[in-house]
Each structure stands twice: as C-alpha cells, then as structure tokens.
Amino acid sequence: MTGEREVEAAEQWFRRRGLPAVVRGRPARLLVRTTPAVAFIAAWQLLTAVLSAVDGETDAEFDRLLESDVFALGYTALLVGLVVLPALGSWLTARWVRRKLAGRGGAVPAAVLAGGFVFAVPVADGIIAGDSVPLGLVTQLAILAGLFAAAFAGVGSIVGWALRAAFRQTQLLGELTSRALPLLLLFTVFGFFTTEIWQVGAALPRQRMWLVVGLFALVAVVFLLAMLKDEVSRLTQSRTVPVGLEKLRDTPLASFTADGERVPLTKLEQANMILVLVLTQVLQTLVLATLVFVFFVVFGIIAVQHSVIKAWIGRDPTSGTLFGIQLPIPQELLQVSLFIAAFSGLYFAASTVTDAKYRSAFFDPLADHLAVSLVARDRYLARLAQA
C-alpha cells in the first residue's frame, strides 16, 4: 500500500510539472481536477454580464454615464475585478484541489460547484443581462464537457504548469522590463507617432485586427515549435544525473532509483515536453505583449489628444471596446496598441531562444526544469518495472 501511495504521489508530481504523458496510469477524479477552470470561467461570465448590463446600450449613453464620478469609479472597480477575481478564485481553488487529490476527497464540493456552473450561472446571466437561460444551460454543459475532455487528456496539467511558470517570470518583472522593453520601445515609440499606423488602425474592424494579431502569434508559435523540438531532442540525449539527484531530493521520487539506459521517449511524451516549453514561452510572450499594450494605452492617453487623433485619421475618435466591454479609451488607440503589442511579442518570442542574453534569463530555467523531469522519469519507470 505504501508503494502505491509513493507511485501516486510521483504521478501527481509529474502532472503538476505539466507532464501527464509520462504517467502510465489513467487520469482519475476528473470532476475535482476541473474545478479551478470552472471557478475561473464562472467568475468571468458573471462579471462580464454585470459590465454589459451597466455600460449602457450605446456609446453616447456610456459617455454620459462616465460623466458621473461615482459611475466611473464603480465601473473601474468592476474592470479591475474582472482581471483579478477570476484568476484569484482559480488559484485558491487549485490549492484546494491539490490538498483534496492528496487525500482522495473533494468530490461533493466539486459536484456542487459544477452544478452551480451549469444551472446557477445561466440563471444569473438571464437576470443580469437578459440572456436566454435554456441556451445558457446548453452552453455551460458544452463548456463542462470540454473541460472534462481536456482534463482526461492532461491539458489542465500542462496549462497549469505553464501559467505557474509564466507567473514566476512576472516575479522577474524588473529583469523582463530592463532587458526586453527598452530596445522594443526605442523602435516602437517612433512608429506609434506615424500617421499611417493610426490610419490602418482606424480603418481595420476589430475582427480583422484580431486576425493580424493571430497571424503574428501563428508565426511565433511555428518558430518556437521548430526551435524547441531540437532543444527537447538535445536534452533527451543527456541524463544530467548530478542535476537531477540534487533537485529530486525533496520530491516523491527521492527514494526511487534508476539503472541502465534511458527508455526512449514515446511520441506522446516528446509532444508533451515540446508543448510545455512552447506554451510556457507563449505565456511569457503574452506577459511581455500585455506590458507593451498597457504602456502604449497609458502613453497614448497622456500624450495624444483627441484633436491629434482626429487630424491623423480624418474624423473624431470613437469609444473603445475590448472583448465586448466598453472602455473610456479611444478605439483607435486600442487598435494601434494591439498592433504594436503583437509585433513586440513576435520579436520577444524569437529572441528568447536565439539571443544569448534573453535565453539565459527566460529559456534556460525551462530547460533545467525539463532536464530534472527526464531524470525523474527514469526513476519512475524503473519503479514501475520493479512492481
């Protein structure tokens, strides 16, 4: 029984590191595993419903409402809550899930949360925003089914690890901004003040601007896939035992031993490791792109008056929206900031694996993580072979 518990703890350790393909047992307790995602989506849906209900039906009505300091303060608080509360709720739920998985409990609270997600959230949306409750029920069931499928495939483990890795990179925000942002801003600030980029941003509908952003993202992902596939192949050729022994000392695999040659990675394991690296790099890039976007939005509010925007685009600027949410920011400023942020993200993604300075700060820690995981995999498979 003790041996089974040790193996289960080791398998949970691999899942937490974003490597469910290494685990040989089938995933279990999917309802509990989906609760962090359910909490995030439910909080996001409720807050967006409230924002949609209070922002008025037209741009003119929204501008009139913003003249009230009380409304402006409350709306700003809701926007901050939309950023903070879903992430905070998901993080707290994830901590609860880790404890319940270790103790094999939590099924009843998870079922209650899932039931509230399917039935209570559509009713609340119907009351707040006037949405159709039956259609909402179908949507929530489809989302929950998708979360179950993702949990069974191990997607939640991979995304969870990538989010934690990206969050750890935000703790190095000073290094990120001091190394990556200055050179980017040196070029992009001058482009920000060109008439042509404002005319393009004003002429493109938001849907087509998202297509432009998606094109930049696709190029970045294709580049990362090509580069990181070689990195994984290089790491699998070295056992890196001294590093692994040191960093596995306080893990569930500390008492496991491994002998002989490394068992070759399956195609699924190799794809899992590449996906972990790519997704983590993508989220790091998203952090950088978000910083650039926020900088240029704030910079534009301070430095570019509405009369200047009108001179550049030939008409009055319009009220901005982002993800369907009204914002007290010109739409044209949001468009230009999105374009510059997408370009900056593409530049950063390429630099993290090709430039030595960026690589040492942002990629090498991920490579070390994968090297330790490979040594742990050797020990785990050796223990299964002995059973």
mmCIF file of C-alpha atoms in Angstrom:
data_model
loop_
_atom_site.group_PDB
_atom_site.id
_atom_site.type_symbol
_atom_site.label_atom_id
_atom_site.label_comp_id
_atom_site.label_asym_id
_atom_site.label_seq_id
_atom_site.Cartn_x
_atom_site.Cartn_y
_atom_site.Cartn_z
ATOM 1 C CA MET A 1 0.000 0.000 0.000
ATOM 2 C CA THR A 2 2.858 2.361 0.831
ATOM 3 C CA GLY A 3 4.419 1.643 -2.556
ATOM 4 C CA GLU A 4 1.152 2.503 -4.327
ATOM 5 C CA ARG A 5 0.921 5.784 -2.433
ATOM 6 C CA GLU A 6 4.502 6.632 -3.414
ATOM 7 C CA VAL A 7 3.743 5.944 -7.068
ATOM 8 C CA GLU A 8 0.551 8.024 -6.883
ATOM 9 C CA ALA A 9 2.485 10.908 -5.313
ATOM 10 C CA ALA A 10 5.099 10.648 -8.057
ATOM 11 C CA GLU A 11 2.402 10.685 -10.739
ATOM 12 C CA GLN A 12 0.800 13.755 -9.175
ATOM 13 C CA TRP A 13 4.257 15.374 -9.149
ATOM 14 C CA PHE A 14 4.587 14.798 -12.911
ATOM 15 C CA ARG A 15 1.125 16.196 -13.556
ATOM 16 C CA ARG A 16 1.920 19.303 -11.528
ATOM 17 C CA ARG A 17 5.027 19.789 -13.667
ATOM 18 C CA GLY A 18 2.915 19.681 -16.814
ATOM 19 C CA LEU A 19 3.936 16.184 -17.938
ATOM 20 C CA PRO A 20 0.816 13.971 -17.804
ATOM 21 C CA ALA A 21 2.062 11.894 -20.757
ATOM 22 C CA VAL A 22 4.800 10.451 -18.510
ATOM 23 C CA VAL A 23 2.178 8.987 -16.162
ATOM 24 C CA ARG A 24 1.286 5.428 -17.081
ATOM 25 C CA GLY A 25 -1.976 5.224 -15.103
ATOM 26 C CA ARG A 26 -5.272 6.579 -16.401
ATOM 27 C CA PRO A 27 -6.362 10.011 -15.120
ATOM 28 C CA ALA A 28 -8.881 9.803 -12.300
ATOM 29 C CA ARG A 29 -11.145 12.168 -10.335
ATOM 30 C CA LEU A 30 -11.706 14.424 -13.328
ATOM 31 C CA LEU A 31 -14.522 16.372 -11.649
ATOM 32 C CA VAL A 32 -12.178 17.587 -8.916
ATOM 33 C CA ARG A 33 -9.442 18.420 -11.421
ATOM 34 C CA THR A 34 -11.735 20.655 -13.467
ATOM 35 C CA THR A 35 -12.807 22.877 -10.543
ATOM 36 C CA PRO A 36 -10.114 25.604 -10.987
ATOM 37 C CA ALA A 37 -11.163 26.134 -14.614
ATOM 38 C CA VAL A 38 -14.848 26.052 -13.645
ATOM 39 C CA ALA A 39 -14.272 28.701 -10.962
ATOM 40 C CA PHE A 40 -12.383 30.935 -13.404
ATOM 41 C CA ILE A 41 -14.979 30.726 -16.186
ATOM 42 C CA ALA A 42 -17.934 31.210 -13.824
ATOM 43 C CA ALA A 43 -16.417 34.341 -12.256
ATOM 44 C CA TRP A 44 -15.530 35.740 -15.687
ATOM 45 C CA GLN A 45 -19.043 35.129 -17.043
ATOM 46 C CA LEU A 46 -20.777 36.767 -14.086
ATOM 47 C CA LEU A 47 -18.533 39.839 -14.077
ATOM 48 C CA THR A 48 -18.816 40.366 -17.831
ATOM 49 C CA ALA A 49 -22.610 40.090 -17.531
ATOM 50 C CA VAL A 50 -22.606 42.816 -14.893
ATOM 51 C CA LEU A 51 -20.352 45.048 -17.011
ATOM 52 C CA SER A 52 -22.525 44.555 -20.092
ATOM 53 C CA ALA A 53 -25.635 45.409 -18.094
ATOM 54 C CA VAL A 54 -24.341 48.696 -16.644
ATOM 55 C CA ASP A 55 -22.382 50.187 -19.567
ATOM 56 C CA GLY A 56 -25.448 51.413 -21.473
ATOM 57 C CA GLU A 57 -26.780 50.383 -24.867
ATOM 58 C CA THR A 58 -24.933 52.993 -26.973
ATOM 59 C CA ASP A 59 -21.578 54.778 -26.968
ATOM 60 C CA ALA A 60 -23.294 58.105 -26.290
ATOM 61 C CA GLU A 61 -25.087 56.699 -23.258
ATOM 62 C CA PHE A 62 -21.838 55.196 -21.962
ATOM 63 C CA ASP A 63 -20.043 58.560 -22.354
ATOM 64 C CA ARG A 64 -22.891 60.272 -20.490
ATOM 65 C CA LEU A 65 -22.693 57.739 -17.649
ATOM 66 C CA LEU A 66 -18.933 58.260 -17.354
ATOM 67 C CA GLU A 67 -19.543 61.924 -16.502
ATOM 68 C CA SER A 68 -20.626 60.707 -13.079
ATOM 69 C CA ASP A 69 -17.625 60.204 -10.794
ATOM 70 C CA VAL A 70 -19.463 57.505 -8.858
ATOM 71 C CA PHE A 71 -20.214 55.527 -12.024
ATOM 72 C CA ALA A 72 -16.664 55.959 -13.321
ATOM 73 C CA LEU A 73 -15.210 54.725 -10.017
ATOM 74 C CA GLY A 74 -17.582 51.758 -9.825
ATOM 75 C CA TYR A 75 -17.012 50.790 -13.459
ATOM 76 C CA THR A 76 -13.245 50.963 -12.965
ATOM 77 C CA ALA A 77 -13.571 48.741 -9.893
ATOM 78 C CA LEU A 78 -15.533 46.210 -11.971
ATOM 79 C CA LEU A 79 -12.833 46.240 -14.656
ATOM 80 C CA VAL A 80 -10.144 45.613 -12.024
ATOM 81 C CA GLY A 81 -12.294 42.845 -10.562
ATOM 82 C CA LEU A 82 -12.610 41.243 -13.998
ATOM 83 C CA VAL A 83 -8.824 40.982 -14.137
ATOM 84 C CA VAL A 84 -8.219 39.948 -10.528
ATOM 85 C CA LEU A 85 -11.166 37.942 -9.201
ATOM 86 C CA PRO A 86 -11.333 35.061 -11.750
ATOM 87 C CA ALA A 87 -7.578 34.482 -11.511
ATOM 88 C CA LEU A 88 -7.634 34.709 -7.703
ATOM 89 C CA GLY A 89 -10.601 32.343 -7.429
ATOM 90 C CA SER A 90 -8.980 29.840 -9.777
ATOM 91 C CA TRP A 91 -5.689 29.970 -7.853
ATOM 92 C CA LEU A 92 -7.372 29.420 -4.486
ATOM 93 C CA THR A 93 -9.418 26.561 -5.954
ATOM 94 C CA ALA A 94 -6.268 24.983 -7.403
ATOM 95 C CA ARG A 95 -4.648 24.994 -3.939
ATOM 96 C CA TRP A 96 -7.758 23.310 -2.532
ATOM 97 C CA VAL A 97 -7.645 20.721 -5.341
ATOM 98 C CA ARG A 98 -4.038 19.771 -4.547
ATOM 99 C CA ARG A 99 -4.979 19.023 -0.938
ATOM 100 C CA LYS A 100 -8.068 17.033 -1.916
ATOM 101 C CA LEU A 101 -6.220 14.996 -4.534
ATOM 102 C CA ALA A 102 -3.642 14.016 -1.937
ATOM 103 C CA GLY A 103 -6.397 12.972 0.491
ATOM 104 C CA ARG A 104 -8.676 11.458 -2.184
ATOM 105 C CA GLY A 105 -11.564 13.767 -1.250
ATOM 106 C CA GLY A 106 -13.406 16.796 -2.574
ATOM 107 C CA ALA A 107 -15.895 15.049 -4.880
ATOM 108 C CA VAL A 108 -19.022 16.537 -3.216
ATOM 109 C CA PRO A 109 -17.868 20.205 -3.242
ATOM 110 C CA ALA A 110 -16.664 19.766 -6.837
ATOM 111 C CA ALA A 111 -20.067 18.380 -7.847
ATOM 112 C CA VAL A 112 -21.833 21.304 -6.158
ATOM 113 C CA LEU A 113 -19.595 23.787 -7.987
ATOM 114 C CA ALA A 114 -20.207 22.040 -11.319
ATOM 115 C CA GLY A 115 -23.960 22.091 -10.700
ATOM 116 C CA GLY A 116 -23.867 25.785 -9.887
ATOM 117 C CA PHE A 117 -21.830 26.412 -13.019
ATOM 118 C CA VAL A 118 -24.351 24.608 -15.239
ATOM 119 C CA PHE A 119 -27.592 25.851 -13.644
ATOM 120 C CA ALA A 120 -26.979 28.917 -11.436
ATOM 121 C CA VAL A 121 -24.698 30.885 -13.772
ATOM 122 C CA PRO A 122 -27.145 30.889 -16.743
ATOM 123 C CA VAL A 123 -29.977 31.972 -14.413
ATOM 124 C CA ALA A 124 -27.806 34.783 -13.025
ATOM 125 C CA ASP A 125 -26.848 35.818 -16.568
ATOM 126 C CA GLY A 126 -30.520 35.855 -17.518
ATOM 127 C CA ILE A 127 -31.392 38.086 -14.566
ATOM 128 C CA ILE A 128 -28.434 40.460 -15.012
ATOM 129 C CA ALA A 129 -28.054 40.702 -18.781
ATOM 130 C CA GLY A 130 -31.335 39.258 -20.063
ATOM 131 C CA ASP A 131 -29.718 36.279 -21.799
ATOM 132 C CA SER A 132 -31.666 33.143 -22.701
ATOM 133 C CA VAL A 133 -31.479 30.650 -19.829
ATOM 134 C CA PRO A 134 -32.068 27.458 -21.926
ATOM 135 C CA LEU A 135 -29.353 28.460 -24.386
ATOM 136 C CA GLY A 136 -27.087 29.269 -21.450
ATOM 137 C CA LEU A 137 -27.643 25.797 -19.997
ATOM 138 C CA VAL A 138 -26.584 24.185 -23.275
ATOM 139 C CA THR A 139 -23.520 26.417 -23.434
ATOM 140 C CA GLN A 140 -22.485 25.618 -19.860
ATOM 141 C CA LEU A 141 -22.913 21.872 -20.434
ATOM 142 C CA ALA A 142 -20.763 22.082 -23.568
ATOM 143 C CA ILE A 143 -18.076 24.000 -21.676
ATOM 144 C CA LEU A 144 -18.111 21.486 -18.825
ATOM 145 C CA ALA A 145 -17.857 18.575 -21.269
ATOM 146 C CA GLY A 146 -14.908 20.289 -22.933
ATOM 147 C CA LEU A 147 -13.215 20.729 -19.550
ATOM 148 C CA PHE A 148 -13.698 17.023 -18.782
ATOM 149 C CA ALA A 149 -12.143 16.081 -22.125
ATOM 150 C CA ALA A 150 -9.239 18.457 -21.501
ATOM 151 C CA ALA A 151 -8.686 17.024 -18.005
ATOM 152 C CA PHE A 152 -8.716 13.466 -19.367
ATOM 153 C CA ALA A 153 -6.109 14.417 -21.991
ATOM 154 C CA GLY A 154 -3.952 16.168 -19.376
ATOM 155 C CA VAL A 155 -4.403 19.625 -20.878
ATOM 156 C CA GLY A 156 -5.174 21.098 -17.464
ATOM 157 C CA SER A 157 -1.841 19.881 -16.074
ATOM 158 C CA ILE A 158 0.062 21.402 -18.978
ATOM 159 C CA VAL A 159 -1.774 24.722 -18.860
ATOM 160 C CA GLY A 160 -1.484 24.874 -15.067
ATOM 161 C CA TRP A 161 2.266 24.379 -15.177
ATOM 162 C CA ALA A 162 2.676 26.941 -17.960
ATOM 163 C CA LEU A 163 0.636 29.504 -16.025
ATOM 164 C CA ARG A 164 2.709 28.956 -12.884
ATOM 165 C CA ALA A 165 5.918 29.254 -14.893
ATOM 166 C CA ALA A 166 4.685 32.451 -16.536
ATOM 167 C CA PHE A 167 3.687 33.828 -13.126
ATOM 168 C CA ARG A 168 7.148 33.101 -11.796
ATOM 169 C CA GLN A 169 8.516 35.096 -14.728
ATOM 170 C CA THR A 170 6.396 38.074 -13.667
ATOM 171 C CA GLN A 171 8.308 37.980 -10.389
ATOM 172 C CA LEU A 172 11.324 38.809 -12.561
ATOM 173 C CA LEU A 173 9.422 41.777 -13.946
ATOM 174 C CA GLY A 174 12.342 44.123 -13.381
ATOM 175 C CA GLU A 175 14.622 41.893 -15.427
ATOM 176 C CA LEU A 176 11.945 41.473 -18.105
ATOM 177 C CA THR A 177 11.416 45.203 -18.466
ATOM 178 C CA SER A 178 15.108 46.100 -18.239
ATOM 179 C CA ARG A 179 16.210 43.554 -20.866
ATOM 180 C CA ALA A 180 13.314 43.277 -23.276
ATOM 181 C CA LEU A 181 11.327 46.503 -23.169
ATOM 182 C CA PRO A 182 13.905 49.292 -23.719
ATOM 183 C CA LEU A 183 15.030 48.122 -27.164
ATOM 184 C CA LEU A 184 11.439 47.434 -28.173
ATOM 185 C CA LEU A 185 10.278 50.856 -27.059
ATOM 186 C CA LEU A 186 13.184 52.513 -28.867
ATOM 187 C CA PHE A 187 11.710 51.366 -32.186
ATOM 188 C CA THR A 188 8.008 51.176 -31.433
ATOM 189 C CA VAL A 189 7.593 54.654 -29.910
ATOM 190 C CA PHE A 190 8.643 56.256 -33.194
ATOM 191 C CA GLY A 191 6.209 54.017 -35.089
ATOM 192 C CA PHE A 192 3.469 54.981 -32.643
ATOM 193 C CA PHE A 193 3.617 58.585 -33.852
ATOM 194 C CA THR A 194 3.302 57.830 -37.566
ATOM 195 C CA THR A 195 0.077 58.807 -39.309
ATOM 196 C CA GLU A 196 -0.057 55.614 -41.366
ATOM 197 C CA ILE A 197 -0.309 53.254 -38.391
ATOM 198 C CA TRP A 198 -3.222 55.268 -36.983
ATOM 199 C CA GLN A 199 -4.976 55.269 -40.349
ATOM 200 C CA VAL A 200 -4.579 51.495 -40.623
ATOM 201 C CA GLY A 201 -5.773 51.012 -37.045
ATOM 202 C CA ALA A 202 -8.811 53.236 -37.625
ATOM 203 C CA ALA A 203 -9.741 51.543 -40.909
ATOM 204 C CA LEU A 204 -9.487 47.933 -39.721
ATOM 205 C CA PRO A 205 -12.521 46.433 -37.963
ATOM 206 C CA ARG A 206 -11.667 44.811 -34.644
ATOM 207 C CA GLN A 207 -12.230 41.322 -36.102
ATOM 208 C CA ARG A 208 -9.597 41.911 -38.783
ATOM 209 C CA MET A 209 -7.207 43.404 -36.228
ATOM 210 C CA TRP A 210 -7.528 40.162 -34.264
ATOM 211 C CA LEU A 211 -6.671 38.308 -37.480
ATOM 212 C CA VAL A 212 -3.497 40.402 -37.743
ATOM 213 C CA VAL A 213 -2.656 39.633 -34.111
ATOM 214 C CA GLY A 214 -3.383 35.954 -34.766
ATOM 215 C CA LEU A 215 -1.037 35.952 -37.765
ATOM 216 C CA PHE A 216 1.805 37.311 -35.634
ATOM 217 C CA ALA A 217 1.011 34.699 -32.962
ATOM 218 C CA LEU A 218 0.958 31.878 -35.515
ATOM 219 C CA VAL A 219 4.367 32.874 -36.874
ATOM 220 C CA ALA A 220 5.759 32.981 -33.326
ATOM 221 C CA VAL A 221 4.346 29.542 -32.437
ATOM 222 C CA VAL A 222 5.642 27.930 -35.645
ATOM 223 C CA PHE A 223 9.089 29.366 -34.973
ATOM 224 C CA LEU A 224 9.066 28.161 -31.360
ATOM 225 C CA LEU A 225 7.924 24.674 -32.366
ATOM 226 C CA ALA A 226 10.807 24.325 -34.815
ATOM 227 C CA MET A 227 13.407 25.577 -32.336
ATOM 228 C CA LEU A 228 12.149 23.816 -29.207
ATOM 229 C CA LYS A 229 11.777 20.439 -30.893
ATOM 230 C CA ASP A 230 15.557 20.450 -31.332
ATOM 231 C CA GLU A 231 16.003 21.511 -27.706
ATOM 232 C CA VAL A 232 13.969 18.554 -26.442
ATOM 233 C CA SER A 233 15.957 16.142 -28.635
ATOM 234 C CA ARG A 234 19.201 17.542 -27.244
ATOM 235 C CA LEU A 235 18.034 17.230 -23.641
ATOM 236 C CA THR A 236 16.904 13.624 -24.045
ATOM 237 C CA GLN A 237 20.391 12.621 -25.153
ATOM 238 C CA SER A 238 21.845 13.594 -21.776
ATOM 239 C CA ARG A 239 20.824 12.015 -18.474
ATOM 240 C CA THR A 240 22.038 15.040 -16.418
ATOM 241 C CA VAL A 241 22.132 12.801 -13.323
ATOM 242 C CA PRO A 242 24.001 15.174 -10.919
ATOM 243 C CA VAL A 243 21.438 17.914 -11.536
ATOM 244 C CA GLY A 244 18.552 15.506 -11.218
ATOM 245 C CA LEU A 245 19.786 13.874 -7.999
ATOM 246 C CA GLU A 246 20.174 17.245 -6.315
ATOM 247 C CA LYS A 247 16.794 18.651 -7.315
ATOM 248 C CA LEU A 248 14.854 15.439 -6.685
ATOM 249 C CA ARG A 249 15.970 15.234 -3.064
ATOM 250 C CA ASP A 250 12.766 16.742 -1.610
ATOM 251 C CA THR A 251 10.314 15.191 -4.095
ATOM 252 C CA PRO A 252 8.206 11.990 -4.035
ATOM 253 C CA LEU A 253 10.846 10.401 -6.291
ATOM 254 C CA ALA A 254 13.731 10.841 -3.828
ATOM 255 C CA SER A 255 13.574 7.178 -2.772
ATOM 256 C CA PHE A 256 13.264 5.875 -6.341
ATOM 257 C CA THR A 257 16.328 4.556 -8.143
ATOM 258 C CA ALA A 258 17.097 4.156 -11.846
ATOM 259 C CA ASP A 259 19.535 1.791 -13.527
ATOM 260 C CA GLY A 260 20.526 1.224 -17.104
ATOM 261 C CA GLU A 261 19.851 3.253 -20.221
ATOM 262 C CA ARG A 262 17.033 5.715 -20.562
ATOM 263 C CA VAL A 263 13.846 4.315 -22.034
ATOM 264 C CA PRO A 264 13.269 6.224 -25.287
ATOM 265 C CA LEU A 265 10.514 8.810 -25.108
ATOM 266 C CA THR A 266 7.235 7.923 -26.737
ATOM 267 C CA LYS A 267 5.906 10.295 -29.377
ATOM 268 C CA LEU A 268 3.254 11.443 -26.921
ATOM 269 C CA GLU A 269 5.854 12.192 -24.244
ATOM 270 C CA GLN A 270 8.006 14.101 -26.696
ATOM 271 C CA ALA A 271 4.979 16.101 -27.858
ATOM 272 C CA ASN A 272 4.065 16.794 -24.218
ATOM 273 C CA MET A 273 7.529 18.157 -23.430
ATOM 274 C CA ILE A 274 7.610 20.306 -26.553
ATOM 275 C CA LEU A 275 4.123 21.603 -25.742
ATOM 276 C CA VAL A 276 5.176 22.511 -22.190
ATOM 277 C CA LEU A 277 8.103 24.547 -23.480
ATOM 278 C CA VAL A 278 6.102 26.195 -26.272
ATOM 279 C CA LEU A 279 3.125 27.064 -24.079
ATOM 280 C CA THR A 280 5.331 28.487 -21.345
ATOM 281 C CA GLN A 281 7.203 30.584 -23.896
ATOM 282 C CA VAL A 282 3.906 31.734 -25.381
ATOM 283 C CA LEU A 283 2.620 32.812 -21.967
ATOM 284 C CA GLN A 284 5.882 34.640 -21.257
ATOM 285 C CA THR A 285 5.449 36.386 -24.578
ATOM 286 C CA LEU A 286 1.862 37.231 -23.658
ATOM 287 C CA VAL A 287 3.094 38.860 -20.442
ATOM 288 C CA LEU A 288 5.540 40.998 -22.421
ATOM 289 C CA ALA A 289 2.927 41.877 -25.067
ATOM 290 C CA THR A 290 0.436 42.832 -22.353
ATOM 291 C CA LEU A 291 3.014 45.145 -20.763
ATOM 292 C CA VAL A 292 3.637 46.780 -24.131
ATOM 293 C CA PHE A 293 -0.105 47.135 -24.770
ATOM 294 C CA VAL A 294 -0.731 48.734 -21.370
ATOM 295 C CA PHE A 295 2.258 51.059 -21.796
ATOM 296 C CA PHE A 296 1.070 52.400 -25.138
ATOM 297 C CA VAL A 297 -2.538 52.767 -23.971
ATOM 298 C CA VAL A 298 -1.385 54.814 -20.971
ATOM 299 C CA PHE A 299 1.183 56.676 -23.080
ATOM 300 C CA GLY A 300 -1.456 57.476 -25.703
ATOM 301 C CA ILE A 301 -3.934 58.752 -23.101
ATOM 302 C CA ILE A 302 -1.256 61.084 -21.743
ATOM 303 C CA ALA A 303 0.496 62.198 -24.944
ATOM 304 C CA VAL A 304 -2.066 62.032 -27.766
ATOM 305 C CA GLN A 305 -5.080 64.329 -27.565
ATOM 306 C CA HIS A 306 -8.332 63.622 -29.382
ATOM 307 C CA SER A 307 -7.725 66.554 -31.716
ATOM 308 C CA VAL A 308 -4.433 64.980 -32.828
ATOM 309 C CA ILE A 309 -6.121 61.621 -33.456
ATOM 310 C CA LYS A 310 -8.774 63.438 -35.492
ATOM 311 C CA ALA A 311 -6.057 65.123 -37.582
ATOM 312 C CA TRP A 312 -4.396 61.751 -38.226
ATOM 313 C CA ILE A 313 -7.492 59.720 -39.151
ATOM 314 C CA GLY A 314 -9.692 62.490 -40.589
ATOM 315 C CA ARG A 315 -12.628 62.030 -38.170
ATOM 316 C CA ASP A 316 -13.472 62.089 -34.475
ATOM 317 C CA PRO A 317 -12.203 59.080 -32.488
ATOM 318 C CA THR A 318 -14.816 56.599 -31.294
ATOM 319 C CA SER A 319 -15.360 54.999 -27.889
ATOM 320 C CA GLY A 320 -13.286 51.870 -27.398
ATOM 321 C CA THR A 321 -14.305 48.318 -26.586
ATOM 322 C CA LEU A 322 -12.195 45.317 -25.618
ATOM 323 C CA PHE A 323 -13.680 41.799 -25.528
ATOM 324 C CA GLY A 324 -17.105 43.405 -25.782
ATOM 325 C CA ILE A 325 -16.539 45.631 -22.743
ATOM 326 C CA GLN A 326 -16.873 49.403 -23.069
ATOM 327 C CA LEU A 327 -13.738 51.346 -22.087
ATOM 328 C CA PRO A 328 -13.226 55.112 -21.652
ATOM 329 C CA ILE A 329 -10.403 54.949 -24.225
ATOM 330 C CA PRO A 330 -10.483 55.789 -27.959
ATOM 331 C CA GLN A 331 -10.974 52.737 -30.151
ATOM 332 C CA GLU A 332 -8.172 53.871 -32.467
ATOM 333 C CA LEU A 333 -5.686 53.965 -29.577
ATOM 334 C CA LEU A 334 -6.631 50.416 -28.613
ATOM 335 C CA GLN A 335 -6.182 49.272 -32.223
ATOM 336 C CA VAL A 336 -2.715 50.807 -32.590
ATOM 337 C CA SER A 337 -1.629 49.495 -29.183
ATOM 338 C CA LEU A 338 -2.811 45.979 -30.103
ATOM 339 C CA PHE A 339 -0.803 46.029 -33.330
ATOM 340 C CA ILE A 340 2.396 47.228 -31.644
ATOM 341 C CA ALA A 341 1.981 44.723 -28.791
ATOM 342 C CA ALA A 342 1.563 41.829 -31.259
ATOM 343 C CA PHE A 343 4.688 42.835 -33.160
ATOM 344 C CA SER A 344 6.642 43.180 -29.901
ATOM 345 C CA GLY A 345 5.512 39.713 -28.813
ATOM 346 C CA LEU A 346 6.785 38.187 -32.058
ATOM 347 C CA TYR A 347 10.160 39.868 -31.572
ATOM 348 C CA PHE A 348 10.407 38.675 -27.955
ATOM 349 C CA ALA A 349 9.425 35.073 -28.799
ATOM 350 C CA ALA A 350 12.196 34.848 -31.360
ATOM 351 C CA SER A 351 14.746 36.474 -29.059
ATOM 352 C CA THR A 352 14.184 34.154 -26.080
ATOM 353 C CA VAL A 353 15.620 31.151 -27.941
ATOM 354 C CA THR A 354 18.140 32.853 -30.235
ATOM 355 C CA ASP A 355 19.634 35.759 -28.268
ATOM 356 C CA ALA A 356 22.084 34.704 -25.545
ATOM 357 C CA LYS A 357 21.014 37.416 -23.084
ATOM 358 C CA TYR A 358 17.309 36.649 -23.379
ATOM 359 C CA ARG A 359 17.938 32.898 -23.391
ATOM 360 C CA SER A 360 19.831 32.860 -20.090
ATOM 361 C CA ALA A 361 17.049 34.763 -18.336
ATOM 362 C CA PHE A 362 13.888 33.337 -19.871
ATOM 363 C CA PHE A 363 14.607 29.960 -21.520
ATOM 364 C CA ASP A 364 17.403 28.236 -19.614
ATOM 365 C CA PRO A 365 15.275 27.834 -16.414
ATOM 366 C CA LEU A 366 12.680 25.961 -18.504
ATOM 367 C CA ALA A 367 15.371 23.722 -19.987
ATOM 368 C CA ASP A 368 16.619 22.913 -16.468
ATOM 369 C CA HIS A 369 13.059 22.043 -15.428
ATOM 370 C CA LEU A 370 12.780 19.608 -18.307
ATOM 371 C CA ALA A 371 16.190 18.037 -17.588
ATOM 372 C CA VAL A 372 15.145 17.302 -13.992
ATOM 373 C CA SER A 373 11.848 15.846 -15.208
ATOM 374 C CA LEU A 374 13.684 13.473 -17.530
ATOM 375 C CA VAL A 375 15.798 12.136 -14.665
ATOM 376 C CA ALA A 376 12.624 11.747 -12.586
ATOM 377 C CA ARG A 377 11.024 9.845 -15.476
ATOM 378 C CA ASP A 378 13.911 7.354 -15.431
ATOM 379 C CA ARG A 379 13.300 6.685 -11.744
ATOM 380 C CA TYR A 380 9.536 6.431 -12.136
ATOM 381 C CA LEU A 381 9.696 3.917 -14.998
ATOM 382 C CA ALA A 382 12.297 1.872 -13.135
ATOM 383 C CA ARG A 383 9.979 1.655 -10.106
ATOM 384 C CA LEU A 384 7.070 0.531 -12.305
ATOM 385 C CA ALA A 385 9.289 -2.129 -13.890
ATOM 386 C CA GLN A 386 10.152 -3.493 -10.426
ATOM 387 C CA ALA A 387 6.490 -3.727 -9.360
#
